[in-house]
C-alpha positions as a Python dict, from the first residue, in 0.01 Angstrom:
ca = {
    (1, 'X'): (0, 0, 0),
    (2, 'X'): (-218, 48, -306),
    (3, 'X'): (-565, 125, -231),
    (4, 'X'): (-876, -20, -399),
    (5, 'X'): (-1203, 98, -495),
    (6, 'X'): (-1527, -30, -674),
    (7, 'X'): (-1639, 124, -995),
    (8, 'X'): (-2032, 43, -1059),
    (9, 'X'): (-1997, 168, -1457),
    (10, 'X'): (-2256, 98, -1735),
    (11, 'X'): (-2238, 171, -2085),
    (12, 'X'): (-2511, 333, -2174),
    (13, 'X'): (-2430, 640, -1895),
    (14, 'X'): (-2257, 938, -2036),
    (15, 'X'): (-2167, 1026, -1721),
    (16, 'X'): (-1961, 676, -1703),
    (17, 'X'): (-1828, 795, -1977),
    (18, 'X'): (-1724, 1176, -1863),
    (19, 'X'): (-1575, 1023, -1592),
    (20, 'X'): (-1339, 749, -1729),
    (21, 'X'): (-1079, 963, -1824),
    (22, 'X'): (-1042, 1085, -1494),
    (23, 'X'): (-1020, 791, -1302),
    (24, 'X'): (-702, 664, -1570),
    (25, 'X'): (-576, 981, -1452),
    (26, 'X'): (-629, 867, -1076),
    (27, 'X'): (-473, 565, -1104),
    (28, 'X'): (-153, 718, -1307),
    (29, 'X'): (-106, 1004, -1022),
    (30, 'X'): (-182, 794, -693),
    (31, 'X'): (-101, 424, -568),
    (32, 'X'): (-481, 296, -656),
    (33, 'X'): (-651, 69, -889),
    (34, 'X'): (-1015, 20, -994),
    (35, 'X'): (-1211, -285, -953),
    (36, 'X'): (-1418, -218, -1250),
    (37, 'X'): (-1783, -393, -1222),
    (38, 'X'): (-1993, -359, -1492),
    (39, 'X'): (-2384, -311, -1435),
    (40, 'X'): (-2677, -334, -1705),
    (41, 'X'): (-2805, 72, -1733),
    (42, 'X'): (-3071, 156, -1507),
    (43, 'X'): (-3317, 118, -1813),
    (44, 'X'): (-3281, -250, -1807),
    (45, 'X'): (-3265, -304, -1388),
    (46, 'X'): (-3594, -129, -1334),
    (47, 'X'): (-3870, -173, -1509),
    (48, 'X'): (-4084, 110, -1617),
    (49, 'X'): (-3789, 349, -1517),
    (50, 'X'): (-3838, 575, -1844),
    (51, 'X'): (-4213, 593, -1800),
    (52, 'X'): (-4228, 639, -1440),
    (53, 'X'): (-3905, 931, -1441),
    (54, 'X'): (-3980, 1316, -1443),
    (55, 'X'): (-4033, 1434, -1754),
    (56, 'X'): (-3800, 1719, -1708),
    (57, 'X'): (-3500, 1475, -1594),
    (58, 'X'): (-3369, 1342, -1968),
    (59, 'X'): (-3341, 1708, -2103),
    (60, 'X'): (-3189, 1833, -1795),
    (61, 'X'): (-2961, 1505, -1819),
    (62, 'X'): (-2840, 1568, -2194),
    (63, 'X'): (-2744, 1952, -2145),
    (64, 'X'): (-2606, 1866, -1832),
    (65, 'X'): (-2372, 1598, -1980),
    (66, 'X'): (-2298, 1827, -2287),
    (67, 'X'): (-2175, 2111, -2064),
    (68, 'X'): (-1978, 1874, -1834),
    (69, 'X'): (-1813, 1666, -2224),
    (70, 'X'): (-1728, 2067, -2329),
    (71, 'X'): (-1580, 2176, -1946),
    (72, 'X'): (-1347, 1874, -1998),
    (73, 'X'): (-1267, 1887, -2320),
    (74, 'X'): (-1450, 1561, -2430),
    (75, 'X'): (-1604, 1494, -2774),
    (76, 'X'): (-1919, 1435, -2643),
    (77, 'X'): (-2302, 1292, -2888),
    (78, 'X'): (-2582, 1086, -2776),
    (79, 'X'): (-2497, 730, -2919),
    (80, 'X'): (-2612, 652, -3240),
    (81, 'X'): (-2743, 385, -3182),
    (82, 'X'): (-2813, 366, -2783),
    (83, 'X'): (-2692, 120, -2640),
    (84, 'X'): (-3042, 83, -2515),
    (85, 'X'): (-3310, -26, -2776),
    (86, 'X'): (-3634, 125, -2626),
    (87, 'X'): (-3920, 313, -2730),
    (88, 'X'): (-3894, 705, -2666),
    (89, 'X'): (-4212, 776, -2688),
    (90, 'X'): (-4389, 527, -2458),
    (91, 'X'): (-4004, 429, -2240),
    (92, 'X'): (-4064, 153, -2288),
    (93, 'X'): (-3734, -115, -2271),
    (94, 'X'): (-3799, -425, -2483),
    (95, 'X'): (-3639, -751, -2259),
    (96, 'X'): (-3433, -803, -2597),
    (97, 'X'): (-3112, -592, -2557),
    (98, 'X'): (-2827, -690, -2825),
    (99, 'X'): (-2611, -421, -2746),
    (100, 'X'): (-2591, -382, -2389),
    (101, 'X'): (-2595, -732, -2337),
    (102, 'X'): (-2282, -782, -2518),
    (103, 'X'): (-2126, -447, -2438),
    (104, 'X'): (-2168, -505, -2038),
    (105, 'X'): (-2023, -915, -2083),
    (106, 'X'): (-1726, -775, -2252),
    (107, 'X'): (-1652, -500, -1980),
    (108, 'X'): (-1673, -763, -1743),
    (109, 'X'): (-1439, -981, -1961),
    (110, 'X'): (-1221, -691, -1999),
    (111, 'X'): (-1225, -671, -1622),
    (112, 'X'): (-1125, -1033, -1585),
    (113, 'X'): (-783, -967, -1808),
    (114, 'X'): (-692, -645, -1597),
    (115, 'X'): (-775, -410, -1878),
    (116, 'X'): (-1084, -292, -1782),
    (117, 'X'): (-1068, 88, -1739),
    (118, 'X'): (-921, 111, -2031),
    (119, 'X'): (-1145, -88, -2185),
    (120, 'X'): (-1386, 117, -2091),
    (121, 'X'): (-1223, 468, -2168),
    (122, 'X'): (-1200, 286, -2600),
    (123, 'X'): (-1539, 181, -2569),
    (124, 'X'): (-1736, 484, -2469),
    (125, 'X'): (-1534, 705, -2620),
    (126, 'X'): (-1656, 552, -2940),
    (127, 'X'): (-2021, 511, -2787),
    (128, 'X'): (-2057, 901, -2671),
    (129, 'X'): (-1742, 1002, -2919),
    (130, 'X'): (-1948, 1087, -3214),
    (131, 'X'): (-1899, 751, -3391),
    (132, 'X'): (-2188, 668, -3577),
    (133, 'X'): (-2286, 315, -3585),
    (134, 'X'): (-2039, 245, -3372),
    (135, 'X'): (-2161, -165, -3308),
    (136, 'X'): (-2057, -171, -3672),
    (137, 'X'): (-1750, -242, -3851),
    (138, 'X'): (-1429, -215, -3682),
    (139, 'X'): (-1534, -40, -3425),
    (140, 'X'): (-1512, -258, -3129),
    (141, 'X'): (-1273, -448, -3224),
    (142, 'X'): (-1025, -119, -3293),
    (143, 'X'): (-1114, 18, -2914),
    (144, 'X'): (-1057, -365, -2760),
    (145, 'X'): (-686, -371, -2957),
    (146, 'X'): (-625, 30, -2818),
    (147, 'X'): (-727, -128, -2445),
    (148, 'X'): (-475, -414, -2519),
    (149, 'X'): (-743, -668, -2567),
    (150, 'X'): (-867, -920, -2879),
    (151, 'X'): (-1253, -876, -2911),
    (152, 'X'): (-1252, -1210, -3079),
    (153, 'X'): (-1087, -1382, -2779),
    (154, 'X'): (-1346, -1194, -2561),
    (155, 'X'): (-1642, -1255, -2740),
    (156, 'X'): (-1554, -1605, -2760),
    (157, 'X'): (-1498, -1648, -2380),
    (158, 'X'): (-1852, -1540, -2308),
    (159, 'X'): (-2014, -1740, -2578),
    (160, 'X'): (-1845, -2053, -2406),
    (161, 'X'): (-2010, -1920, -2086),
    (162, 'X'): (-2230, -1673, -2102),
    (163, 'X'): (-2433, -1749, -1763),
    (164, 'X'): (-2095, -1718, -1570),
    (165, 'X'): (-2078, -1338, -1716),
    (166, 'X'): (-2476, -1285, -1613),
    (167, 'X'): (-2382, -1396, -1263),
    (168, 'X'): (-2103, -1141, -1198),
    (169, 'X'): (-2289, -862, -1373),
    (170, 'X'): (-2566, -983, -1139),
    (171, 'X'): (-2379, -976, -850),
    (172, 'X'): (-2239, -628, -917),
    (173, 'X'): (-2577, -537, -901),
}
């Protein structure tokens, strides 16, 4: 009997990312499958996060997440861009988001067509991979076709509804 579990994964957390790979490797080696449920980053779900958070917790969290990418094997670089447009300086997180918006509709949409961990394996390894400008270009659409998926198709399945795919990241939340 094939046992389930919940995955809570954003995009914009490298260690969603660090732990992707492991989880494929979960399902190939035991009877279990992911129910993968996108969230928006903690950034975007709670407001004031980045200027209310110990100063000391973002370095910690980037040489943390660098020594975990080079235990593992991972190419591992801070996205360029985030996936979160915000302000450094001040933290704060504009209510405008382009590319988390779309990223975290399309994992759900991913979800929907039973690719989603893989899905999300292409899509953050080109987020925290090293690719530059990843939202750019071929990109996307290159990881979606590696996860067995047509970005097109996707992205025009939440354009037809895109309050349907705020509900269910909603509810995952």
């Amino acid at each position: 009997m094939t046992l389930e579990y919940d995955l809570f994964w954003s995009f914009r957390s490298p260690y969603s990312y660090l732990l992707t790979p492991r989880l494929i490797e979960f399902e190939r080696d035991y009877d279990v499958r992911c129910n993968v449920r996108p969230v928006y980053p903690i950034a975007v779900r709670i407001r004031n996060f980045f200027r209310e958070v110990n100063p000391m917790w973002p370095p910690y969290l980037l040489r943390d997440t660098a020594r975990i990418a080079e235990m593992l094997g991972l190419p591992y670089a801070w996205p360029s861009p985030d996936p979160i447009v915000m302000d450094y300086a001040s933290g704060e997180v504009p209510a405008e988001q382009p590319y988390i918006r779309r990223l975290t509709r399309l994992g759900v949409a991913a979800a929907e067509r039973g690719h989603g961990l893989a899905f999300l394996r292409e899509v953050s390894g080109i987020i925290f991979g090293g690719v530059r400008n990843w939202h750019e270009g071929d990109h996307l659409r290159e990881a979606a076709a590696r996860a067995g998926l047509d970005l097109a198709g996707l992205d025009r399945a939440i354009e037809n509804d895109p309050g349907r795919y705020e509900a269910i990241i909603a509810a995952n939340e």
